[in-house]
mmCIF file with all atom_site columns, C-alpha atoms in Angstrom:
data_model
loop_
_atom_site.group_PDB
_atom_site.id
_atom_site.type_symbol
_atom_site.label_atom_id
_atom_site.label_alt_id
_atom_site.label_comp_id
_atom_site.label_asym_id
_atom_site.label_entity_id
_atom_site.label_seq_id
_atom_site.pdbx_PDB_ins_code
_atom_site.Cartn_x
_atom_site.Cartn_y
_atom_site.Cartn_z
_atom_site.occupancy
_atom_site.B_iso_or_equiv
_atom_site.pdbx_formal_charge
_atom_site.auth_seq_id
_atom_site.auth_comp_id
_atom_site.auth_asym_id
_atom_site.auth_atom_id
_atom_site.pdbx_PDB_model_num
ATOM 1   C CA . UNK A 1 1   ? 13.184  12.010  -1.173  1.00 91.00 ? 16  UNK A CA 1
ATOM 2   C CA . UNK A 1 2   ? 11.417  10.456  -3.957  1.00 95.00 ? 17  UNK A CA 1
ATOM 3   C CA . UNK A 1 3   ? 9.712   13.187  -6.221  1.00 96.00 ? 18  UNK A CA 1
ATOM 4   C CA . UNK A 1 4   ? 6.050   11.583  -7.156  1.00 97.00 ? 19  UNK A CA 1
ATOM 5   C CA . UNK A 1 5   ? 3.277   13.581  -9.821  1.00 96.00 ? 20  UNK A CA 1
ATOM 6   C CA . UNK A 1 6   ? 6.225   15.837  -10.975 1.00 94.00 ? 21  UNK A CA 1
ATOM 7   C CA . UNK A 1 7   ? 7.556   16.892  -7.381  1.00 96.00 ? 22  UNK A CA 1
ATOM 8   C CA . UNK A 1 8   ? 4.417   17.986  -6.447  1.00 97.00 ? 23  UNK A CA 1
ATOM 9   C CA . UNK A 1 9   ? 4.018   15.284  -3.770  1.00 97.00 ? 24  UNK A CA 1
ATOM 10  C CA . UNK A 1 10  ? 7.344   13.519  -1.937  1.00 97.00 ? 25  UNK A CA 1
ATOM 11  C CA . UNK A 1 11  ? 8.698   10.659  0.149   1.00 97.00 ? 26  UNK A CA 1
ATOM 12  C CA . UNK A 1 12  ? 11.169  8.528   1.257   1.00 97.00 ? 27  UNK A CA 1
ATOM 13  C CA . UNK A 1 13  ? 10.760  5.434   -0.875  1.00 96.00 ? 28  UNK A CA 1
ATOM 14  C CA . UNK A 1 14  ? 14.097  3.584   -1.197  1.00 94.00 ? 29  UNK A CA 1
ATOM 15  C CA . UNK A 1 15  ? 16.708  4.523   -3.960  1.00 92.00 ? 30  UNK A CA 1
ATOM 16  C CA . UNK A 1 16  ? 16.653  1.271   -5.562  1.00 92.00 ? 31  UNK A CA 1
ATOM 17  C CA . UNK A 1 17  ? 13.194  1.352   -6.594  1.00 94.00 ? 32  UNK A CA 1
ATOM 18  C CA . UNK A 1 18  ? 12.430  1.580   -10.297 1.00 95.00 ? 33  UNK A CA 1
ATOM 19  C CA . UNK A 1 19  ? 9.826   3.554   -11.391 1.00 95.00 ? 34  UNK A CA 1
ATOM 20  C CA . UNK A 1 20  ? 7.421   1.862   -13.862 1.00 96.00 ? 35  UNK A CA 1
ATOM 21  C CA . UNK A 1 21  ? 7.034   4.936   -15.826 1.00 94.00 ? 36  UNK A CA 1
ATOM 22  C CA . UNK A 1 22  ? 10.471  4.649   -16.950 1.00 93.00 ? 37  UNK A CA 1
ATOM 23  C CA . UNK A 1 23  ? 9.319   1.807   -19.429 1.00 93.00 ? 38  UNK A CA 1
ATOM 24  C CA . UNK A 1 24  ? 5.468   1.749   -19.834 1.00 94.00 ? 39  UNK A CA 1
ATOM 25  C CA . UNK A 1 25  ? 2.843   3.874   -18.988 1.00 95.00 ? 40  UNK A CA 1
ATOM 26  C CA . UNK A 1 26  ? 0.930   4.762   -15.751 1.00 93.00 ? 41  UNK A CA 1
ATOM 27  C CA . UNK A 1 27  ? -2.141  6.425   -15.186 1.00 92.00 ? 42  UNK A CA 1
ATOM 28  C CA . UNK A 1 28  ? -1.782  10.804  -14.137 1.00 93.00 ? 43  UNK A CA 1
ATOM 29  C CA . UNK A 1 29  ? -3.160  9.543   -10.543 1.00 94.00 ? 44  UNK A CA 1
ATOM 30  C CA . UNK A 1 30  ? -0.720  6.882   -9.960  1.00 96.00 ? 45  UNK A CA 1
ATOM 31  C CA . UNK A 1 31  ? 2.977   6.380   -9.171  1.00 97.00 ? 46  UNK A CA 1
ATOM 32  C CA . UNK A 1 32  ? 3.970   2.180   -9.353  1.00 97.00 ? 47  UNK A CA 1
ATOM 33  C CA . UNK A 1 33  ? 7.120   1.361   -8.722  1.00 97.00 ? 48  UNK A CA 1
ATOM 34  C CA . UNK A 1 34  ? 9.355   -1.734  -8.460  1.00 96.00 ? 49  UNK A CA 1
ATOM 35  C CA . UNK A 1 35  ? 11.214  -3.022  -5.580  1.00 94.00 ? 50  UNK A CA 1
ATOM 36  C CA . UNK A 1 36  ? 13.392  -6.021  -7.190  1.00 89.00 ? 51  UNK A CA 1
ATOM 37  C CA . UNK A 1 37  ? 14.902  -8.708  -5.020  1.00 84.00 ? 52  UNK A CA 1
ATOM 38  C CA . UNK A 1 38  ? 17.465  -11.391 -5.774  1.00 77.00 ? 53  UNK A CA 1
ATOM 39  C CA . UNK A 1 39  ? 14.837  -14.091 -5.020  1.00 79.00 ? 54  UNK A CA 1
ATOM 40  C CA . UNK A 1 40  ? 12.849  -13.057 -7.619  1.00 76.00 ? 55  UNK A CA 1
ATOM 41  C CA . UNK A 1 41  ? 9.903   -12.243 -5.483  1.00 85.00 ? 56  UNK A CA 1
ATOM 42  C CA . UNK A 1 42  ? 10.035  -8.364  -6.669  1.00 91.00 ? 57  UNK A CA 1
ATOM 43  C CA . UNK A 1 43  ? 7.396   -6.230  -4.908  1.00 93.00 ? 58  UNK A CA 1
ATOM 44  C CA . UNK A 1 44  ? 5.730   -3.254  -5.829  1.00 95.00 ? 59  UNK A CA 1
ATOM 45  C CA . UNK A 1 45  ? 4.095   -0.178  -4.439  1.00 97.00 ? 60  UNK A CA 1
ATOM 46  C CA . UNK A 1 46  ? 1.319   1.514   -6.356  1.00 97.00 ? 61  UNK A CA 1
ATOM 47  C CA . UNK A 1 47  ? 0.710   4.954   -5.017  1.00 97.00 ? 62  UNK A CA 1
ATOM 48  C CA . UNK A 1 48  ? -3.059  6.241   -5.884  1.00 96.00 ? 63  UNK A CA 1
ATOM 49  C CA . UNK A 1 49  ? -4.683  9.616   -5.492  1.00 96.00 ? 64  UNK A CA 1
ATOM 50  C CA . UNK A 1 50  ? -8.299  9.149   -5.712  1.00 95.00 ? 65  UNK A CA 1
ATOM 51  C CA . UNK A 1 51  ? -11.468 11.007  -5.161  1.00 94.00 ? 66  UNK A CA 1
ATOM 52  C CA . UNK A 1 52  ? -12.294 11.038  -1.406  1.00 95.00 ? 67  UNK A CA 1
ATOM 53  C CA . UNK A 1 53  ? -14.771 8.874   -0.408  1.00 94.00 ? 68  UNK A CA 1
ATOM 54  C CA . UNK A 1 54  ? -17.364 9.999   1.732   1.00 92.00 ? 69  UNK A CA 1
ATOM 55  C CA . UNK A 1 55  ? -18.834 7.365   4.129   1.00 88.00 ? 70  UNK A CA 1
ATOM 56  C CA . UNK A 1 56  ? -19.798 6.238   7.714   1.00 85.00 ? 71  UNK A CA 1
ATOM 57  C CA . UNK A 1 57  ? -16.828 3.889   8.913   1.00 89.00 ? 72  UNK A CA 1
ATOM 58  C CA . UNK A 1 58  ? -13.523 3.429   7.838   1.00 89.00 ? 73  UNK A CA 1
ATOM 59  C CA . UNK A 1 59  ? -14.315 -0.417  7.040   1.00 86.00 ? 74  UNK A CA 1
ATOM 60  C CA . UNK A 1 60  ? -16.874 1.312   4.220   1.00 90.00 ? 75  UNK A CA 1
ATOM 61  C CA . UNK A 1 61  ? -14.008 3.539   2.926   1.00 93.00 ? 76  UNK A CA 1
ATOM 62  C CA . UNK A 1 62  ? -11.491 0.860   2.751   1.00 91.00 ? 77  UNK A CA 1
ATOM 63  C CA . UNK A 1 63  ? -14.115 -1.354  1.158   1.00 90.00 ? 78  UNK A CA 1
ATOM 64  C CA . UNK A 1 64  ? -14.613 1.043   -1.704  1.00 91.00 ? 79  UNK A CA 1
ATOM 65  C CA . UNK A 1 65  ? -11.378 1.397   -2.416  1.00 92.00 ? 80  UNK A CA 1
ATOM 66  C CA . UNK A 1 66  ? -10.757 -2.515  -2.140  1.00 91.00 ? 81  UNK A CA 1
ATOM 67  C CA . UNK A 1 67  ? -13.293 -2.770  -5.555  1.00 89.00 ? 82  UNK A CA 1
ATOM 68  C CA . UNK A 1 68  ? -10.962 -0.768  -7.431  1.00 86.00 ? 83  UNK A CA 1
ATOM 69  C CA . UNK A 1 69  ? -7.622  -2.215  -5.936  1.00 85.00 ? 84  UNK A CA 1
ATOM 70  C CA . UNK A 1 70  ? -7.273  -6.153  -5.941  1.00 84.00 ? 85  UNK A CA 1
ATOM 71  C CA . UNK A 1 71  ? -9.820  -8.330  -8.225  1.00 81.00 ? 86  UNK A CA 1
ATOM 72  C CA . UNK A 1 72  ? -12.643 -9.843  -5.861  1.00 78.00 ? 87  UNK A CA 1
ATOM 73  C CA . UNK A 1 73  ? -13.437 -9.768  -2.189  1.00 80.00 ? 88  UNK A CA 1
ATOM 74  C CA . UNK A 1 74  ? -10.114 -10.303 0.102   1.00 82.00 ? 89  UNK A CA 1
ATOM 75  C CA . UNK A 1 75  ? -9.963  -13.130 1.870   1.00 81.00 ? 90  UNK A CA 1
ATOM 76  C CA . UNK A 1 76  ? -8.604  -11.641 4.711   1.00 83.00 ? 91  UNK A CA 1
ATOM 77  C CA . UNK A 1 77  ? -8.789  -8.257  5.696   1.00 85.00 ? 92  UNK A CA 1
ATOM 78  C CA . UNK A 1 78  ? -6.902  -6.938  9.112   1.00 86.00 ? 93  UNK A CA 1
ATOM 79  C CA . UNK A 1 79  ? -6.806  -3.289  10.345  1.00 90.00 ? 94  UNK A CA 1
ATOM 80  C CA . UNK A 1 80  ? -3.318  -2.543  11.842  1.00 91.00 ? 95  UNK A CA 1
ATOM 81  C CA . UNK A 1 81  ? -3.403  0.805   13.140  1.00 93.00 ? 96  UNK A CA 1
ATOM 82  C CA . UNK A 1 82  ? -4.139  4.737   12.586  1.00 95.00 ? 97  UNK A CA 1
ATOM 83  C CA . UNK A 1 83  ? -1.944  7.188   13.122  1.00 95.00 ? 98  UNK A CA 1
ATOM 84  C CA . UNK A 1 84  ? -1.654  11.131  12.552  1.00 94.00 ? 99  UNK A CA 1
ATOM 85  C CA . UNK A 1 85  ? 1.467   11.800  10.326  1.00 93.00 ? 100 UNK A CA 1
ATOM 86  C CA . UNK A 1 86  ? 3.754   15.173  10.834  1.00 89.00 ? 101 UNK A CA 1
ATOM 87  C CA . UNK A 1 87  ? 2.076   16.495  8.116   1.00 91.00 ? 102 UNK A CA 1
ATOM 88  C CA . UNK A 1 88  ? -1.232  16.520  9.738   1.00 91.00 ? 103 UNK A CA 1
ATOM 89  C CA . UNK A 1 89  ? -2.821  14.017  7.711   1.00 94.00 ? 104 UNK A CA 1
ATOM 90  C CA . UNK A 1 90  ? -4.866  10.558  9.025   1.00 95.00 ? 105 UNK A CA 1
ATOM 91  C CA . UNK A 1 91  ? -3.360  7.790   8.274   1.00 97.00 ? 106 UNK A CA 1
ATOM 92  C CA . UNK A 1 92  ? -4.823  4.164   8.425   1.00 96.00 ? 107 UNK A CA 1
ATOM 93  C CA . UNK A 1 93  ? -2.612  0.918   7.792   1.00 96.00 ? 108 UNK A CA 1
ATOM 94  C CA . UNK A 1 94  ? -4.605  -2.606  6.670   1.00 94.00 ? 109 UNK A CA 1
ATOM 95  C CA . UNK A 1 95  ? -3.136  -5.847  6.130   1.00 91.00 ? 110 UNK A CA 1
ATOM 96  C CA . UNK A 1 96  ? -4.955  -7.679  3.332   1.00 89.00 ? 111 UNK A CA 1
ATOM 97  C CA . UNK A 1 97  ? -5.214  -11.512 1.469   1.00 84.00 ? 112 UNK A CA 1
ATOM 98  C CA . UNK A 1 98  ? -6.261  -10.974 -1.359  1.00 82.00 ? 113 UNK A CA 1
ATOM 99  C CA . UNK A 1 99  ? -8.321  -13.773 -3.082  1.00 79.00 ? 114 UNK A CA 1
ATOM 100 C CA . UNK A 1 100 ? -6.017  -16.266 -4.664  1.00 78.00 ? 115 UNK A CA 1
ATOM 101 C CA . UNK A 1 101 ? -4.838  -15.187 -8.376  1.00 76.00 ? 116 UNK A CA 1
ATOM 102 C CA . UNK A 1 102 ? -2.690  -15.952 -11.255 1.00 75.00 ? 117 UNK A CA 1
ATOM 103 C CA . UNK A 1 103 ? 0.161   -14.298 -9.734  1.00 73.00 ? 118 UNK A CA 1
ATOM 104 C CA . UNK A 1 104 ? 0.447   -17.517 -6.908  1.00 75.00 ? 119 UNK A CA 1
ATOM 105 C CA . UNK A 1 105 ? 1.429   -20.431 -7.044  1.00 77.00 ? 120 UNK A CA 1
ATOM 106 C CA . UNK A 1 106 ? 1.407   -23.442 -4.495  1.00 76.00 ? 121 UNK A CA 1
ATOM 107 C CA . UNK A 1 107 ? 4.574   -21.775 -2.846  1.00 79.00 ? 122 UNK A CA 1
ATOM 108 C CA . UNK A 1 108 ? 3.919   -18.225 -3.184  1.00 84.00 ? 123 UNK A CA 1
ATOM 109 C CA . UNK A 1 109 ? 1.083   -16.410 -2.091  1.00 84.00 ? 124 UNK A CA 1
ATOM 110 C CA . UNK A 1 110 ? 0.660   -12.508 -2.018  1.00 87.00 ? 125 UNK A CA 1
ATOM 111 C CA . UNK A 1 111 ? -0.057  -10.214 0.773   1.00 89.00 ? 126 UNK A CA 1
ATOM 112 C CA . UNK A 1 112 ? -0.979  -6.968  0.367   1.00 92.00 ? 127 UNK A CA 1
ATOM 113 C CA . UNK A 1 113 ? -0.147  -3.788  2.796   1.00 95.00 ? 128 UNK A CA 1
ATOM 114 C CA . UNK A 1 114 ? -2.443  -0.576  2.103   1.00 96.00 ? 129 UNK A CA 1
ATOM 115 C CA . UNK A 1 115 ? -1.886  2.601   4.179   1.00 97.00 ? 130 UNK A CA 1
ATOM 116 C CA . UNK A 1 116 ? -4.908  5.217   3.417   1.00 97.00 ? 131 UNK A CA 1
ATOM 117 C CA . UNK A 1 117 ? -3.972  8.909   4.270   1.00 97.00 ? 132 UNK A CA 1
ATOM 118 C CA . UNK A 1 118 ? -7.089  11.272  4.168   1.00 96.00 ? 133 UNK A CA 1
ATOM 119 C CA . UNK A 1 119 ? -6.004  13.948  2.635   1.00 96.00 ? 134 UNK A CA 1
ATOM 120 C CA . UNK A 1 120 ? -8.739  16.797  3.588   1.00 94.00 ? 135 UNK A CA 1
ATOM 121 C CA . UNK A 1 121 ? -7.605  19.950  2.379   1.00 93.00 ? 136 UNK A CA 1
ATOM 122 C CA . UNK A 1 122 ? -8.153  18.517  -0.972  1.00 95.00 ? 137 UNK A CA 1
ATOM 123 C CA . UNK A 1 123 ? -11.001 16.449  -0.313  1.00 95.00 ? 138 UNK A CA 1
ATOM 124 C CA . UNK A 1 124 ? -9.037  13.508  -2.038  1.00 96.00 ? 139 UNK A CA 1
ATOM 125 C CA . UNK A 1 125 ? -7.346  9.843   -0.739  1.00 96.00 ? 140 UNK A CA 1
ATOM 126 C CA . UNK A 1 126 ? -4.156  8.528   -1.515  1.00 97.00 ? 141 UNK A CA 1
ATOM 127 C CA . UNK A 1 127 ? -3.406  5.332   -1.016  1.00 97.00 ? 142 UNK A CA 1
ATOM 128 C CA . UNK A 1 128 ? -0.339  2.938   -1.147  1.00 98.00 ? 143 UNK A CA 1
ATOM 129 C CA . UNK A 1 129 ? -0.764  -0.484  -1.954  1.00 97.00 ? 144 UNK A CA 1
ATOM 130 C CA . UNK A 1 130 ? 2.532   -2.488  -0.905  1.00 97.00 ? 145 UNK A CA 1
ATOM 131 C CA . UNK A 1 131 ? 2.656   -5.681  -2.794  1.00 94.00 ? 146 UNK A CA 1
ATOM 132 C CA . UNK A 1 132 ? 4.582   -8.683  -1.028  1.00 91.00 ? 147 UNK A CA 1
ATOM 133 C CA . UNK A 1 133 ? 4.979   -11.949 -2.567  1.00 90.00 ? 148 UNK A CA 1
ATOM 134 C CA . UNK A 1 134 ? 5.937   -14.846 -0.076  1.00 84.00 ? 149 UNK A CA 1
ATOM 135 C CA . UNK A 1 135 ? 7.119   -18.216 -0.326  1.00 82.00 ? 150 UNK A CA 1
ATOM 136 C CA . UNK A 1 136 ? 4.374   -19.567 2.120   1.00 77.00 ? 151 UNK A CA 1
ATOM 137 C CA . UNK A 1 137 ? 2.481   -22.727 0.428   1.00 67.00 ? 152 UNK A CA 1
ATOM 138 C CA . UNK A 1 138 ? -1.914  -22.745 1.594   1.00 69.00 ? 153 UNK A CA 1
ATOM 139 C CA . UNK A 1 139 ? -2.378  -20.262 3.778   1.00 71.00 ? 154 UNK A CA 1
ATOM 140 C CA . UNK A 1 140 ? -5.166  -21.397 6.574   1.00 69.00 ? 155 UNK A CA 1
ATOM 141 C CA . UNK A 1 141 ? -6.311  -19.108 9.339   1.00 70.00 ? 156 UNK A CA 1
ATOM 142 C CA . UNK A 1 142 ? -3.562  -20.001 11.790  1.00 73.00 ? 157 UNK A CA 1
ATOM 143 C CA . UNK A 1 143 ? -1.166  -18.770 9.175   1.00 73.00 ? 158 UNK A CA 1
ATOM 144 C CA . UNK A 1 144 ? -2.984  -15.470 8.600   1.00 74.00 ? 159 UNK A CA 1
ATOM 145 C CA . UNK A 1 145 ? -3.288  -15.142 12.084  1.00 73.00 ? 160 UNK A CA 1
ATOM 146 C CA . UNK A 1 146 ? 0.839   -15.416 12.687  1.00 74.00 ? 161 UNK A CA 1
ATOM 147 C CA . UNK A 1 147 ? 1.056   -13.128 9.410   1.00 75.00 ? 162 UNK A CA 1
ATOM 148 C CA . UNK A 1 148 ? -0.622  -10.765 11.492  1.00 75.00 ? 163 UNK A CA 1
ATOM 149 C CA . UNK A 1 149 ? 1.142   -11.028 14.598  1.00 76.00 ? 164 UNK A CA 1
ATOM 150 C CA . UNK A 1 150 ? 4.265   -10.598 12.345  1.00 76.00 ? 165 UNK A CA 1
ATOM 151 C CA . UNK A 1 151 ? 3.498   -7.504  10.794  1.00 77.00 ? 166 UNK A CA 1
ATOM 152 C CA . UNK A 1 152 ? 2.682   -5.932  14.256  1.00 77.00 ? 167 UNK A CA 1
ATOM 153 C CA . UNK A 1 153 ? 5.366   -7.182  16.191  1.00 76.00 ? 168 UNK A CA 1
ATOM 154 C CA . UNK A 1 154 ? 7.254   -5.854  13.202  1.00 74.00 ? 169 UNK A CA 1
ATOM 155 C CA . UNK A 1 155 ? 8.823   -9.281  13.072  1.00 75.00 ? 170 UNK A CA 1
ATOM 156 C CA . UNK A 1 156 ? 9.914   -11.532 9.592   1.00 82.00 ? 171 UNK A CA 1
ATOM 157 C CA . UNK A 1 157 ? 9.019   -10.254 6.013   1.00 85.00 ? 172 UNK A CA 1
ATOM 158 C CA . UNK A 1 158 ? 5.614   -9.106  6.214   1.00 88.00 ? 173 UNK A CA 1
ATOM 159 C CA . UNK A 1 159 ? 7.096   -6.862  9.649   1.00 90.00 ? 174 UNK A CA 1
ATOM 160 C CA . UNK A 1 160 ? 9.495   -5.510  8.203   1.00 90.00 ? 175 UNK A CA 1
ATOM 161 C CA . UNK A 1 161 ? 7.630   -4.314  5.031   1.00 93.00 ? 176 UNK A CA 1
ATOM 162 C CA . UNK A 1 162 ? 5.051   -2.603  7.067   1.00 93.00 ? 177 UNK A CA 1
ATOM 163 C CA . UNK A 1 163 ? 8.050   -0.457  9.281   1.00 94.00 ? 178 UNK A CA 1
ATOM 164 C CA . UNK A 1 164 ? 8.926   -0.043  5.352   1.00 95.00 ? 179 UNK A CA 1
ATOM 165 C CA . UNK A 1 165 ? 5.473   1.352   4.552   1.00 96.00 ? 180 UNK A CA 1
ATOM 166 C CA . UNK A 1 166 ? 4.858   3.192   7.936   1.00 96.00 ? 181 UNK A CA 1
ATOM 167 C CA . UNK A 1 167 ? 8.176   5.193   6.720   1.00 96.00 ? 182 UNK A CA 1
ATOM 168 C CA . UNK A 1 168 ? 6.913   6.478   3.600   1.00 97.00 ? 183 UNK A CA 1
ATOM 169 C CA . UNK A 1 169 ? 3.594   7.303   4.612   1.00 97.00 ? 184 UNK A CA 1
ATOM 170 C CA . UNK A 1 170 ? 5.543   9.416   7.519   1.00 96.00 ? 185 UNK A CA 1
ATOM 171 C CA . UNK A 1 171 ? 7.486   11.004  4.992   1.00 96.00 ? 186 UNK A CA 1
ATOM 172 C CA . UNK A 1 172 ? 4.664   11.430  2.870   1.00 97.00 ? 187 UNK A CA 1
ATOM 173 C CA . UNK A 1 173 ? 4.434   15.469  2.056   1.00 97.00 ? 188 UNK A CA 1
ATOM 174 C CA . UNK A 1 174 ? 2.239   17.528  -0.689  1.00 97.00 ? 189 UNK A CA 1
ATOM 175 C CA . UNK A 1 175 ? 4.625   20.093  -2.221  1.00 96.00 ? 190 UNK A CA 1
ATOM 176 C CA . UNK A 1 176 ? 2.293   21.734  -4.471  1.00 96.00 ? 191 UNK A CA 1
ATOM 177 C CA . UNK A 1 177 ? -1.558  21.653  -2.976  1.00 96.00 ? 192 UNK A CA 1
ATOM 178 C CA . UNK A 1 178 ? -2.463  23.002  -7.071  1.00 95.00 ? 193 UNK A CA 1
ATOM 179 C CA . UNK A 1 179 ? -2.299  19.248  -8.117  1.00 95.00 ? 194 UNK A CA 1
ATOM 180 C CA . UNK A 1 180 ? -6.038  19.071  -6.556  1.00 91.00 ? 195 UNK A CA 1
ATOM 181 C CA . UNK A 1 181 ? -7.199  21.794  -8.433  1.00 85.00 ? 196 UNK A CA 1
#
């Protein structure tokens, strides 16, 4: 188990991941870490705890949390499911386009997982943004539309990185509940 905020929060994340804080530094309510790969399209996961936000629909709190997490409106936005974890928390999964930026090219395009867990008891949200670069070229509505069917058919790359991220959000557990206070 990966020890996150000082082993007051854990989960499974893989072994091999580096943790950014090792080498530069990260805000007190995040945890970024670095999943290299020999193709050189190294992915990262950028754990958040933020303030809870309070609105009608889930599209609304995903929305908000959008503005703070990729630059600009996504082009493509996808729920993928909700789920209750062992811990007891709700837990809501989103596959996400973001608008195109510096990071692409005309091969590689980034995807973005985000799993939201409402975290009550402390009236805060945590969320995990999984960042996947792929070699893809334009991506056109038939392609997002596959992309989708891949993640939840748990199929190719973008599959298996979301049985990746349903994993840690399962494994997800608060250790010390006085990191809210």
């Amino acid at each position: 188990m990966t020890k996150l905020y000082g082993g007051a929060i854990s989960s499974d994340l893989p072994e091999v991941a580096v943790d950014v804080s090792d080498f530069r530094e990260v805000p007190d309510t995040q945890e970024v870490f670095i999943l290299e790969r020999p193709d050189g399209l190294d992915r990262s996961v950028i754990i958040d705890l933020l303030e809870m936000v309070k609105a009608n629909s889930l599209p609304e709190i995903i929305a908000i949390h959008l503005e703070d997490i990729i630059d600009g409106p996504p082009i493509f936005l996808a729920p993928l499911e909700s789920s209750r974890t062992a811990e007891d928390f709700d837990a809501h999964f989103f596959l996400v386009k973001p608008s195109p930026s510096k990071q692409e090219t005309d091969e590689t395009k980034l995807f973005v997982l985000i799993a939201l867990l409402r975290l009550e008891k402390a009236e805060s949200d945590c969320v995990f943004t999984f960042n996947i670069p792929l070699k893809c070229g334009d991506v056109t509505a038939e392609q997002l539309h596959a992309q989708l069917l891949e993640v939840t058919s748990g199929d190719g790359e973008l599959g298996r990185c979301f049985q990746q991220l349903k994993h840690w959000v399962s494994t997800f557990k608060v250790q010390d509940w006085n990191l809210f206070s």
